[in-house]
Coordinates of C-alpha atoms and ligand atoms in Angstrom, one line a residue:
M400 CA 35.5 -1.2 16.0
P401 CA 37.4 -1.1 12.7
V402 CA 34.2 -1.6 10.8
A403 CA 32.5 1.1 12.8
I404 CA 35.2 3.7 12.3
V405 CA 35.5 2.9 8.5
L406 CA 31.8 3.3 8.0
H407 CA 31.8 6.4 10.1
L408 CA 34.6 8.0 8.1
L409 CA 33.1 7.0 4.8
A410 CA 29.7 8.6 5.8
A411 CA 31.4 11.8 6.9
V412 CA 33.4 12.0 3.7
V413 CA 30.4 11.4 1.5
W414 CA 28.2 13.9 3.3
V415 CA 30.7 16.7 3.8
G416 CA 32.5 16.1 0.5
G417 CA 29.2 16.1 -1.4
M418 CA 28.2 19.4 0.2
F419 CA 31.6 20.8 -0.7
F420 CA 31.3 19.7 -4.3
A421 CA 27.7 21.1 -4.6
Y422 CA 28.4 24.4 -2.9
V423 CA 32.0 25.3 -3.9
V424 CA 32.3 23.6 -7.3
L425 CA 29.0 23.1 -9.1
R426 CA 27.0 26.1 -7.8
P427 CA 29.1 28.8 -9.3
V428 CA 29.4 26.9 -12.6
A429 CA 25.7 26.2 -12.8
A430 CA 24.9 29.9 -12.0
T431 CA 27.3 31.1 -14.8
F432 CA 26.2 28.8 -17.6
L433 CA 22.6 27.8 -17.0
E434 CA 19.4 29.7 -17.1
P435 CA 16.7 29.0 -14.4
P436 CA 14.7 26.5 -16.6
Q437 CA 17.8 24.4 -16.9
R438 CA 19.5 25.2 -13.6
L439 CA 16.6 24.6 -11.2
P440 CA 15.7 21.1 -12.5
L441 CA 19.4 20.3 -12.5
W442 CA 19.5 21.0 -8.7
A443 CA 16.3 19.2 -8.0
Q444 CA 17.6 16.1 -9.7
A445 CA 21.1 16.4 -8.2
F446 CA 19.6 16.7 -4.7
A447 CA 17.3 13.7 -5.4
R448 CA 20.4 11.6 -5.9
F449 CA 22.6 13.2 -3.3
F450 CA 20.0 13.0 -0.5
V451 CA 19.8 9.2 -0.8
W452 CA 23.5 9.2 0.3
V453 CA 22.9 11.8 3.0
W454 CA 20.2 9.6 4.5
A455 CA 22.6 6.8 4.7
A456 CA 25.2 9.1 6.4
V457 CA 22.5 10.5 8.8
V458 CA 21.8 7.0 9.9
L459 CA 25.3 5.6 9.9
L460 CA 27.1 8.4 11.7
P461 CA 25.1 8.2 15.0
V462 CA 24.8 4.4 14.8
T463 CA 28.6 3.8 14.4
G464 CA 29.5 6.9 16.5
Y465 CA 27.4 5.7 19.5
A466 CA 28.7 2.1 19.0
M467 CA 32.3 3.4 19.4
L468 CA 31.3 5.8 22.2
F469 CA 29.7 3.1 24.3
M470 CA 31.8 0.0 23.4
H471 CA 35.2 1.7 23.2
Y472 CA 35.0 4.8 25.4
G473 CA 32.6 3.4 28.0
G474 CA 29.8 5.9 27.5
M475 CA 29.2 9.7 27.2
F476 CA 30.5 10.7 30.5
A477 CA 33.7 8.7 30.1
A478 CA 34.4 10.0 26.6
P479 CA 36.8 12.9 25.9
L480 CA 35.4 16.3 25.4
F481 CA 36.1 16.3 21.6
I482 CA 33.8 13.3 21.1
N483 CA 31.0 15.1 22.9
I484 CA 31.5 18.2 20.8
M485 CA 31.4 16.0 17.7
Q486 CA 28.2 14.5 18.9
A487 CA 26.6 17.9 19.6
L488 CA 27.6 19.3 16.2
A489 CA 26.4 16.1 14.5
W490 CA 22.9 16.7 15.9
V491 CA 22.9 20.3 14.6
M492 CA 23.9 19.0 11.1
I493 CA 21.2 16.4 11.2
A494 CA 18.5 18.8 12.3
V495 CA 19.4 21.3 9.5
Y496 CA 19.4 18.4 7.0
L497 CA 16.0 17.2 8.2
F498 CA 14.6 20.8 7.8
V499 CA 16.0 21.0 4.3
Y500 CA 14.7 17.6 3.3
F501 CA 11.2 18.2 4.6
I502 CA 10.6 21.9 4.0
P503 CA 12.4 23.7 1.1
Y504 CA 13.4 20.5 -0.9
P505 CA 9.8 19.4 -1.5
Q506 CA 9.0 23.0 -2.4
L507 CA 11.8 23.0 -4.9
R508 CA 10.6 19.7 -6.5
K509 CA 6.9 20.8 -6.6
T510 CA 7.7 24.3 -8.1
V511 CA 10.1 22.8 -10.6
A512 CA 7.5 20.3 -11.7
A513 CA 5.0 23.1 -12.1
R514 CA 7.7 25.2 -14.0
D515 CA 7.2 28.0 -11.5
F516 CA 10.8 29.0 -11.6
P517 CA 10.7 32.2 -9.5
A518 CA 9.2 30.1 -6.6
A519 CA 11.7 27.3 -7.3
A520 CA 14.6 29.9 -7.1
K521 CA 13.4 31.0 -3.7
A522 CA 13.4 27.4 -2.4
L523 CA 16.8 26.8 -3.9
A524 CA 18.1 30.0 -2.2
Q525 CA 17.0 28.7 1.2
I526 CA 18.6 25.3 0.5
R527 CA 21.8 27.0 -0.6
K528 CA 22.1 29.0 2.7
L529 CA 21.4 25.9 4.8
I530 CA 23.9 23.8 2.9
A531 CA 26.5 26.5 3.3
F532 CA 25.8 26.5 7.1
N533 CA 26.0 22.7 7.3
L534 CA 29.2 22.6 5.2
G535 CA 30.8 25.0 7.7
V536 CA 29.6 22.9 10.7
G537 CA 30.7 19.7 8.9
V538 CA 34.2 21.1 8.4
V539 CA 34.4 22.2 12.0
T540 CA 33.2 18.7 13.1
I541 CA 35.9 17.0 11.1
C542 CA 38.5 19.3 12.5
V543 CA 37.3 18.6 16.1
A544 CA 37.1 14.9 15.4
A545 CA 40.5 14.5 13.8
G546 CA 42.4 17.0 15.9
G547 CA 40.7 16.5 19.3
R548 CA 42.7 13.6 20.4
F549 CA 46.0 15.6 20.2
L550 CA 44.7 18.4 22.4
Ligands
HEM1198 C1 26.0 11.4 17.0 C2 27.0 11.5 16.2 C3 28.4 11.1 16.4 C4 29.0 10.4 17.3 C5 28.4 9.8 18.6 C6 30.4 10.3 17.0 C7 31.4 9.6 17.7 C8 32.7 9.3 17.2 C9 33.7 8.4 17.9 C10 33.4 7.7 19.2 C11 34.8 8.4 17.1 C12 36.1 7.7 17.4 C13 37.1 8.7 17.9 C14 38.5 8.1 18.1 O1 38.6 7.1 18.8 O2 39.5 8.7 17.5 C15 34.5 9.3 15.9 C16 35.5 9.6 14.9 C17 35.3 10.4 13.9 N1 34.1 11.2 13.6 FE1 32.4 11.0 14.7 N2 30.6 10.9 15.8 C18 29.4 11.5 15.4 C19 29.2 12.2 14.2 C20 30.2 12.7 13.4 C21 30.0 13.6 12.3 C22 28.6 14.3 11.9 C23 31.2 13.8 11.6 C24 31.5 14.6 10.4 C25 30.7 15.2 9.7 C26 32.1 12.9 12.3 C27 33.4 12.8 12.0 C28 34.3 12.0 12.5 C29 35.7 11.7 12.1 C30 36.3 12.5 10.9 C31 36.3 10.8 12.9 C32 37.7 10.2 12.8 C33 38.6 10.9 13.8 C34 40.0 10.2 13.8 O3 40.0 9.1 14.2 O4 40.9 10.8 13.4 N3 31.5 12.3 13.4 N4 33.3 9.8 16.0

């Protein structure tokens, strides 16, 4: 259990913290200082590195979460409501991530490689909205996860 909760928390911190850094910190700075031919490859490269870690989180969160759910709480029906809310929100986040990874992200990479910056900007705009959504859901999930036991 201690190993499961530690890996679970590290995965949540890396995923949600990484989205926070990308959306709240780097995005406005990159938009101010860089032109599309620099900005769009920057994001394509940054996502290539970040998404390796998100894949690790996307695997680790359900594996460690369900391990705790079944071994510590005795299964879904015995678990408190906040755990089930966390689980439902987690699947929303994972679905949005899979969409980003398999639809607009390959478009961003392809169009950046072809130096088609208007098309790359469109793909990036879609990724930006979806990351903003997932960041919001991630923050709510952490609030539910951390505060739930006191309700
Ligand atoms: C299928 C997915 C998931 C399952 C089954 C699951 C399940 C669990 C379980 C059983 C715990 C231990 C709760 C306790 O005893 O206090 C936990 C803790 C936690 N989970 Fe999840 N979780 C999932 C996804 C997520 C996601 C996506 C996030 C955040 C993005 C998250 C954030 C947390 C946090 C922050 C804690 C620590 C709460 C605390 O102990 O204060 N979980 N989770």
